[in-house]
Coordinates of C-alpha atoms in Angstrom, one line a residue:
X107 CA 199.5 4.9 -41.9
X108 CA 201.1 7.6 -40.1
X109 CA 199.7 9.8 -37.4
X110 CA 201.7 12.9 -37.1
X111 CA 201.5 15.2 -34.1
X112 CA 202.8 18.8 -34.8
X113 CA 201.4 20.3 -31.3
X114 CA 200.0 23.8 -30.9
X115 CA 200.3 24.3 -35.2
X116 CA 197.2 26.5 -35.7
X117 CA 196.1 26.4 -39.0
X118 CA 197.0 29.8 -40.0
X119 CA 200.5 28.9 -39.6
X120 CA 200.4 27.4 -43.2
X121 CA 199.8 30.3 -44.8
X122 CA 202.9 32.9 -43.6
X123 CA 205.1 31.1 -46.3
X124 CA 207.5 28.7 -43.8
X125 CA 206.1 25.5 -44.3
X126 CA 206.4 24.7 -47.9
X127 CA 206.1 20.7 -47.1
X128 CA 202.9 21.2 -45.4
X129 CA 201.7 23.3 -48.0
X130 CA 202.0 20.9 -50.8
X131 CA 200.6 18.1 -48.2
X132 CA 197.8 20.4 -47.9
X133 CA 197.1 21.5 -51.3
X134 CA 197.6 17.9 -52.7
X135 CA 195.3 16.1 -50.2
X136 CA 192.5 17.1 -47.7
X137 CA 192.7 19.5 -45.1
X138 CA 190.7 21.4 -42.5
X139 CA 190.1 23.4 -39.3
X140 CA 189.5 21.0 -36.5
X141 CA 187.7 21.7 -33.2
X142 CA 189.6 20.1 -30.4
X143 CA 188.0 18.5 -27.3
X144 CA 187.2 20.4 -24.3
X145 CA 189.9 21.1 -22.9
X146 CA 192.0 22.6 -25.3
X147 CA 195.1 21.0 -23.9
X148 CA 197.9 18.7 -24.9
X149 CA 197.3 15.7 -22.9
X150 CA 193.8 15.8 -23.1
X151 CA 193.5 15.9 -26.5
X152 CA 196.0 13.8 -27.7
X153 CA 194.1 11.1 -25.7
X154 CA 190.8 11.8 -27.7
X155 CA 192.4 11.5 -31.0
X156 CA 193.8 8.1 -30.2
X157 CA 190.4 7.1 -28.1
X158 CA 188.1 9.0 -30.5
X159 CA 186.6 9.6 -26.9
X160 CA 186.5 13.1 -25.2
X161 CA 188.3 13.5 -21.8
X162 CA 185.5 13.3 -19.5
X163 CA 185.0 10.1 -21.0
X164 CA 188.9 8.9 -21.7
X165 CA 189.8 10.5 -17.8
X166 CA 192.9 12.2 -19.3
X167 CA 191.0 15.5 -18.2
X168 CA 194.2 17.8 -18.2
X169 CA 198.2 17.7 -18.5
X170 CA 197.6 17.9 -14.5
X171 CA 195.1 15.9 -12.3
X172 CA 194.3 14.2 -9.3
X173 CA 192.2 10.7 -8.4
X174 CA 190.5 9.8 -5.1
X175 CA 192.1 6.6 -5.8
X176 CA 195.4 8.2 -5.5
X177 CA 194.7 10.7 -2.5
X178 CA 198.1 13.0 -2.0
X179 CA 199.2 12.1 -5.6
X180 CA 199.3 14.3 -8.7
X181 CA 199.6 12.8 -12.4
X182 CA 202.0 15.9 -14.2
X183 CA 204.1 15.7 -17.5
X184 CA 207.3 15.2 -15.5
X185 CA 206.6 12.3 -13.1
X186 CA 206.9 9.2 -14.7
X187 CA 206.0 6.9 -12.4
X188 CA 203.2 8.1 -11.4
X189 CA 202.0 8.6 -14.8
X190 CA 203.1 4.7 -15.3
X191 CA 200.2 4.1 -13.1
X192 CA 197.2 2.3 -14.8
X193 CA 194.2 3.7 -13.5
X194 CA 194.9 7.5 -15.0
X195 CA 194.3 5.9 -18.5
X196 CA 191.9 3.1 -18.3
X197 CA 189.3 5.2 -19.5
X198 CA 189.8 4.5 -22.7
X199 CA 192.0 2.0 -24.6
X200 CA 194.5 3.8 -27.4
X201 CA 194.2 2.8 -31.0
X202 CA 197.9 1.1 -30.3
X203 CA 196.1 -1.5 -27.9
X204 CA 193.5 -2.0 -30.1
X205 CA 195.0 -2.8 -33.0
X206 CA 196.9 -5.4 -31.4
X207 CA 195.0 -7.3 -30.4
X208 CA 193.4 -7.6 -33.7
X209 CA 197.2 -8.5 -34.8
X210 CA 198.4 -4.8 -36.3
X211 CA 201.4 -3.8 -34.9
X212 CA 202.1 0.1 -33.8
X213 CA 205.4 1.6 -34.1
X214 CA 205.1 5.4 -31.4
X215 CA 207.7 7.7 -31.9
X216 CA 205.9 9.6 -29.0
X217 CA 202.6 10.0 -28.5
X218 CA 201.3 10.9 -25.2
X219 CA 200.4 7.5 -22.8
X220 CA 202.3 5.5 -25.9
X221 CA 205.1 5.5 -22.8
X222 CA 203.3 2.8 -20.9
X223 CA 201.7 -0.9 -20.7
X224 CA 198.2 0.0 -21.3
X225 CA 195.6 -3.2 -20.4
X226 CA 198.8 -5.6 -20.6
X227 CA 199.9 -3.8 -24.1
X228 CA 202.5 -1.8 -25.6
X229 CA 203.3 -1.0 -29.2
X230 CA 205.3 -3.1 -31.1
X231 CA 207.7 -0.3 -31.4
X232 CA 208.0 2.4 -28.8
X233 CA 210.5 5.1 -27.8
X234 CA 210.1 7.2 -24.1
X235 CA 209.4 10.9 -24.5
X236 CA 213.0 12.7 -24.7
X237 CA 212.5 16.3 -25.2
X238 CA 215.9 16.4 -26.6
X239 CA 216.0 14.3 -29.3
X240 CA 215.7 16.6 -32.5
X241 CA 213.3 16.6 -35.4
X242 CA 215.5 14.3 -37.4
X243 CA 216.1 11.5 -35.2
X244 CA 212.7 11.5 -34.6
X245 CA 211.8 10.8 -38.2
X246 CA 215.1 8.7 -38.4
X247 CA 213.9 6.5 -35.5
X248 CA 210.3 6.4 -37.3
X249 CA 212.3 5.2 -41.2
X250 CA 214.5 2.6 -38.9
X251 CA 211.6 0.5 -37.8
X252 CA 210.3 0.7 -41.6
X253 CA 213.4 -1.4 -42.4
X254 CA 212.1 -4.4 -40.0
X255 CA 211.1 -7.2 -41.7
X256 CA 207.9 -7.2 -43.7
X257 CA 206.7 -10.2 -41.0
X258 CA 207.6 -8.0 -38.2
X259 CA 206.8 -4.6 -39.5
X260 CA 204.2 -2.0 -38.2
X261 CA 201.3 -0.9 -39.7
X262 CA 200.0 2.1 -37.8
X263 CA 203.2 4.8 -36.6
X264 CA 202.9 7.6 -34.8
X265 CA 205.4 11.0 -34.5
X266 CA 205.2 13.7 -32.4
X267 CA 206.7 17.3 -32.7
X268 CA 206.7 19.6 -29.6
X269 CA 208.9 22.1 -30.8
X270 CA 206.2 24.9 -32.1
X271 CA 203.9 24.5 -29.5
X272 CA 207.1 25.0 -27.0
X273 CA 208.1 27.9 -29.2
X274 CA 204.4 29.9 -29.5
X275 CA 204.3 29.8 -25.4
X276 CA 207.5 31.2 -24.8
X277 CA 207.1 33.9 -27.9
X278 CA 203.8 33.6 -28.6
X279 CA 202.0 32.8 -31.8
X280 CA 203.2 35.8 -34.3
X281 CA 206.5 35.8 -33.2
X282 CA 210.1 35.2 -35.9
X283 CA 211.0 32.1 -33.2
X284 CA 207.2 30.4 -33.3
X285 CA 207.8 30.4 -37.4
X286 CA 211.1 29.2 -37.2
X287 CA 210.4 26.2 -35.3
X288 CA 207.4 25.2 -37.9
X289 CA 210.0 25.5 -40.6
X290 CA 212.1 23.2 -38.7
X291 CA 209.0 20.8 -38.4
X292 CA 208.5 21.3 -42.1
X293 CA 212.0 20.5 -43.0
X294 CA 211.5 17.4 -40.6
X295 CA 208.5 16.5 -43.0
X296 CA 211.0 16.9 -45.9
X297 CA 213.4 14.6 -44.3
X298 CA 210.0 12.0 -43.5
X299 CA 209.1 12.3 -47.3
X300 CA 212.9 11.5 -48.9
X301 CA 212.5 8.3 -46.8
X302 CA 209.2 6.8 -47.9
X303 CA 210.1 7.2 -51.5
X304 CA 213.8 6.1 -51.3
X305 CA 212.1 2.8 -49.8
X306 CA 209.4 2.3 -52.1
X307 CA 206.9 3.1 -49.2
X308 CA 203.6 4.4 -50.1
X309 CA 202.1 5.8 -47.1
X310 CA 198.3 7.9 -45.5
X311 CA 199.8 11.0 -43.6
X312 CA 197.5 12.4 -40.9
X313 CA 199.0 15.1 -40.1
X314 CA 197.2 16.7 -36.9
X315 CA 197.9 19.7 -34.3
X316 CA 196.0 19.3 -30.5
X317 CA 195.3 22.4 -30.5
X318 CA 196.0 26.5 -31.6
X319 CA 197.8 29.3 -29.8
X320 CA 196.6 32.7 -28.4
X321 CA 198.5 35.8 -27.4
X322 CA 198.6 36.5 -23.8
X323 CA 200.1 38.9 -21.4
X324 CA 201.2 39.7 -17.8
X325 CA 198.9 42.3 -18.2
X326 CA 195.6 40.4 -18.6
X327 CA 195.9 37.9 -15.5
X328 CA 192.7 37.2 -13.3
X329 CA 193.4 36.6 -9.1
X330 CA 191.8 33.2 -8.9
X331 CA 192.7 33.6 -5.2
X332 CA 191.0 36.5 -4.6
X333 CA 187.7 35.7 -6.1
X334 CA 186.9 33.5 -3.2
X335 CA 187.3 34.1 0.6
X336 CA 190.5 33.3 2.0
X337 CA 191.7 29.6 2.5
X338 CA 188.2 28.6 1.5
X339 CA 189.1 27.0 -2.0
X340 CA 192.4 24.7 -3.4
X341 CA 193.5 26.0 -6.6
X342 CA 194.4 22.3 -8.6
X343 CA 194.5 24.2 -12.1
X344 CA 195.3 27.8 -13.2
X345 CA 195.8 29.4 -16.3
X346 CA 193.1 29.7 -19.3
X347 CA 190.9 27.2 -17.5
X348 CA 191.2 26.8 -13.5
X349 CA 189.7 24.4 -11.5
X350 CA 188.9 24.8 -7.3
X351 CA 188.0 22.3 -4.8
X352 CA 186.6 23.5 -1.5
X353 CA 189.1 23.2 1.2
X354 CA 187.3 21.1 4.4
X355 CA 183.9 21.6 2.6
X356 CA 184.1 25.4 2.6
X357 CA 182.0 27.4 0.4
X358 CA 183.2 28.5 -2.7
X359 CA 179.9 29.5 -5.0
X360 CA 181.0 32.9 -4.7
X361 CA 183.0 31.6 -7.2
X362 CA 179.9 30.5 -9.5
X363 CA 179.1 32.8 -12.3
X364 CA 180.1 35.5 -15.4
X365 CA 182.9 37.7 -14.1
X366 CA 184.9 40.1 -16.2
X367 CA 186.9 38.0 -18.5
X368 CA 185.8 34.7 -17.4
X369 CA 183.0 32.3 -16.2
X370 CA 182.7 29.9 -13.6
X371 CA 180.5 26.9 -13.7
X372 CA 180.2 24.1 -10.6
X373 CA 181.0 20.6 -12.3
X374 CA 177.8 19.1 -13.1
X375 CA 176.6 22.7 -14.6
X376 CA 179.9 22.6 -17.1
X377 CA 179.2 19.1 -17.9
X378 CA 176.0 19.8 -19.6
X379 CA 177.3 23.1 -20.9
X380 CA 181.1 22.4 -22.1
X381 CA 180.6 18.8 -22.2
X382 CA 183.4 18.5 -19.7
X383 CA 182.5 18.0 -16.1
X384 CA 181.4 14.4 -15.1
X385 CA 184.5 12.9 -14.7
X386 CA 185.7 12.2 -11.2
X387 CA 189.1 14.1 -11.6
X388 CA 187.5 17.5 -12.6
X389 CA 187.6 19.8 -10.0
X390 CA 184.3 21.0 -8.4
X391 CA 184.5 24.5 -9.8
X392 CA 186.5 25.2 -13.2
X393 CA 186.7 28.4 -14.6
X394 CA 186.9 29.3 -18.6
X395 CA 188.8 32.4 -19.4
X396 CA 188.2 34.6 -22.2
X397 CA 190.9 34.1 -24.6
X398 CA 194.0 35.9 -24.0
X399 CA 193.5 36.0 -20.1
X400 CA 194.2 33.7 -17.4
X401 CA 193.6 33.0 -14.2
X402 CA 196.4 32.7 -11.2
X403 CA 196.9 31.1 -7.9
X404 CA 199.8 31.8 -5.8
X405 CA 198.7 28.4 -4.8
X406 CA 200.3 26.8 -7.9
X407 CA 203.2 26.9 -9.2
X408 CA 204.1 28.9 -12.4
X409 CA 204.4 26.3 -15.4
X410 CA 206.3 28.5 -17.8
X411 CA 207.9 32.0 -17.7
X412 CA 208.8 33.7 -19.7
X413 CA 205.4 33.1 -21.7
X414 CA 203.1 35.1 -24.4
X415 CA 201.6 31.9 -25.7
X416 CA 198.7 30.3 -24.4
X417 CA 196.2 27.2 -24.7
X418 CA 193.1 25.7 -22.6
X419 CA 190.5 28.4 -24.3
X420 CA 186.9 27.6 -25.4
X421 CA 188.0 25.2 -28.5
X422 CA 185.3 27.1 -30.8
X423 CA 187.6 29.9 -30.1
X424 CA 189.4 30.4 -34.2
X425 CA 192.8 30.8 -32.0
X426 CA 192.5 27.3 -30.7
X427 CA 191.8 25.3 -34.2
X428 CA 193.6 22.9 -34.7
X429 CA 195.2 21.3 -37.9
X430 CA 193.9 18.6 -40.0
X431 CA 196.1 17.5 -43.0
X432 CA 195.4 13.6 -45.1
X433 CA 197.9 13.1 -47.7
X434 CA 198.2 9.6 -49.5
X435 CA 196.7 6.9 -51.8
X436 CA 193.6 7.1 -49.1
X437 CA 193.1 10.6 -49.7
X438 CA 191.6 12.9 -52.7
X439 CA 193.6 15.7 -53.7
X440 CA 192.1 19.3 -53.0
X441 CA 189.5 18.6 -50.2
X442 CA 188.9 21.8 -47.7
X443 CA 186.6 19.8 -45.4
X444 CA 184.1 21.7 -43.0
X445 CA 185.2 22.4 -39.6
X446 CA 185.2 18.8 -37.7
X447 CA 185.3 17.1 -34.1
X448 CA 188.9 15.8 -33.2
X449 CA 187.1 12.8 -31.8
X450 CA 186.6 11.9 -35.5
X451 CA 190.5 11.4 -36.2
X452 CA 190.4 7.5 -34.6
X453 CA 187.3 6.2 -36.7
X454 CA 189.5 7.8 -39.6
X455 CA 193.0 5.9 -38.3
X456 CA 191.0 2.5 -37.3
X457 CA 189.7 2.4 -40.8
X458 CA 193.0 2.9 -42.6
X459 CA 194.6 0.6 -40.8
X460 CA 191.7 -1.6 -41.1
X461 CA 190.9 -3.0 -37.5
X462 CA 187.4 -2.6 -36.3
X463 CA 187.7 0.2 -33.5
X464 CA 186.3 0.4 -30.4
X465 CA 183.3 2.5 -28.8
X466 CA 183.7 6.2 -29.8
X467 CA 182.3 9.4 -30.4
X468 CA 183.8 10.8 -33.9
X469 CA 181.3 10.6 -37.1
X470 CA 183.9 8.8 -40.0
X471 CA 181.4 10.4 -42.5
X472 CA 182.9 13.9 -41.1
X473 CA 186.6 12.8 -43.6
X474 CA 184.8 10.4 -45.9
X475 CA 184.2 13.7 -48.8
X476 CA 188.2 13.3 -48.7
X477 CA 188.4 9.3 -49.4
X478 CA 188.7 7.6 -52.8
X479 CA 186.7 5.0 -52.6

């Protein structure tokens, strides 16, 4: 079984005629529109569909966040060592640790958290995140540890692609460059494919995106800093979803409400609204743009410029769907599925690779129209 990450592919993608690969995967198999966890962001979800657990459960509440464990400390993409640190994923164990130790071996050609000893485990097979490694050698890497002795070989794999979801911020999601890169993917696919069958290998693709892609502009940017009176409130988060925390216990609920092209909510109100609140890392106001605005804090520092691609809306929003594709002996050809929970990917995973997986939130009945049985 193989868990393919393309992130940011929105679904739509497959039909503008660059992805011919993930077309026939499609067509052949079962596919769907997926609604990602709350929030619609790349950490956070790739941590539910591993955890089948949504972030204020699995703690991985944004690709940004802070712990009153770690006071002065900030978890980002870039820091790995602080990211090494066990508490900012011991929410929830990956499907990696569970597996082993009911004796299936992983093999992660990236996968977010994959990076580190989780609960005294890693996969069997892993590789560090490396941006610059291309498409090929990702899939190359992936075939390589297929050679491994049958003994020594994994069962579960995982592959990650970041190069359309780095494409559709920087151009946005219509854009000649955004398409390019998912033909490259596609062709990466093709490259995947010519493997399997040159070894023999039968294989379950589940083929998933985190999340979609919206069109933004300088133009529709909201003053997070300004909505609340001077040096009351600490922007931690901006962007489609902010969060604040009072600064000395100042008062913020000015904050608190429906403004134009947004809403703010205190915590323990979004909790029981967006499902996303309890957690100890959320902020104690977040904010939830309307899509194709965002909110800014000279407080933070920009994360990407030039960009007219952006993530983190509502995930019922259709510009944040993500991708759902099953391709294999598992899998029935021609199955549109209804729209499903991404927390019902790892019920899914843990059954193919048949180990019993641990306490989640997905439904396995919301895939099982798509199973021969």
């Amino acid at each position: 079984t193989i868990l393919i990450s393309i992130d940011g592919f929105r679904p739509d993608y497959l039909d503008r005629g660059q992805t011919p690969t993930l077309s026939h995967l499609a067509a052949h198999g079962a596919h769907a529109k997926m609604r990602p966890a709350f929030p619609s962001i790349t950490f956070p979800n790739h941590y539910t569909l591993v955890t089948g657990v949504r972030p204020d459960t699995h703690g991985v509440v944004n690709n940004r966040m802070e712990d009153p464990e770690r006071p002065g400390v900030s978890f980002t993409l870039a820091d790995r060592v602080v990211a090494a640190d066990p508490i900012w994923w011991r929410g929830a164990a990956p499907l990696w640790v569970v597996a082993a130790r009911q004796g299936v071996r992983s093999a992660t050609m990236f996968w977010p958290g994959s990076d580190y000893e989780l609960e005294g485990v890693r996969p069997a097979y892993w590789r560090a995140f490396d941006q610059t490694l291309t498409d090929f050698a990702r899939v190359d890497t992936l075939l390589g540890w297929l050679d491994a002795p049958e003994a020594e070989r994994a069962r579960f794999f995982t592959l990650y692609f970041d190069i359309v979801d780095t494409a559709g911020h920087r151009f946005g999601p219509d854009a000649y460059e955004t398409m390019a890169a998912a033909a490259q993917v596609d062709a990466a696919l093709t490259r995947l494919l010519a493997g399997l069958e040159a070894r023999g290998q039968a294989a379950n693709l589940v083929i998933v995106s985190d999340h979609g892609m919206a069109e933004i502009s300088d133009a529709r940017l909201i003053d997070l800093d300004a909505m609340m009176p001077a040096g009351a409130g600490r922007g931690v988060w901006d962007g489609p979803l902010a969060g604040v925390e009072p600064v000395n216990g100042a008062d913020i609920s000015q904050l608190v409400g429906v403004h134009p092209n947004g809403e703010c909510l205190r915590k323990q109100d979004a909790a029981q609204r967006w499902g996303f609140g309890a957690n100890v890392r959320v902020p104690a106001v977040i904010c939830l743009a309307a899509v194709g605005w965002r909110y800014r804090s000279a407080q933070i520092p920009p994360y990407r410029t030039p960009s007219l691609g952006a993530h983190g809306y509502d995930p019922a929003a259709p510009e944040m769907a993500a991708l759902f594709i099953a391709n294999g002996p598992a899998f029935r050809a021609g199955i549109e599925l209804e729209t499903f929970d991404s927390v019902s990917v790892y019920p899914l995973l843990a059954d193919l690779i048949g180990v019993q997986p641990a306490a989640h939130e997905g439904d396995l009945a919301d895939t099982a129209p798509a199973r021969v049985r």
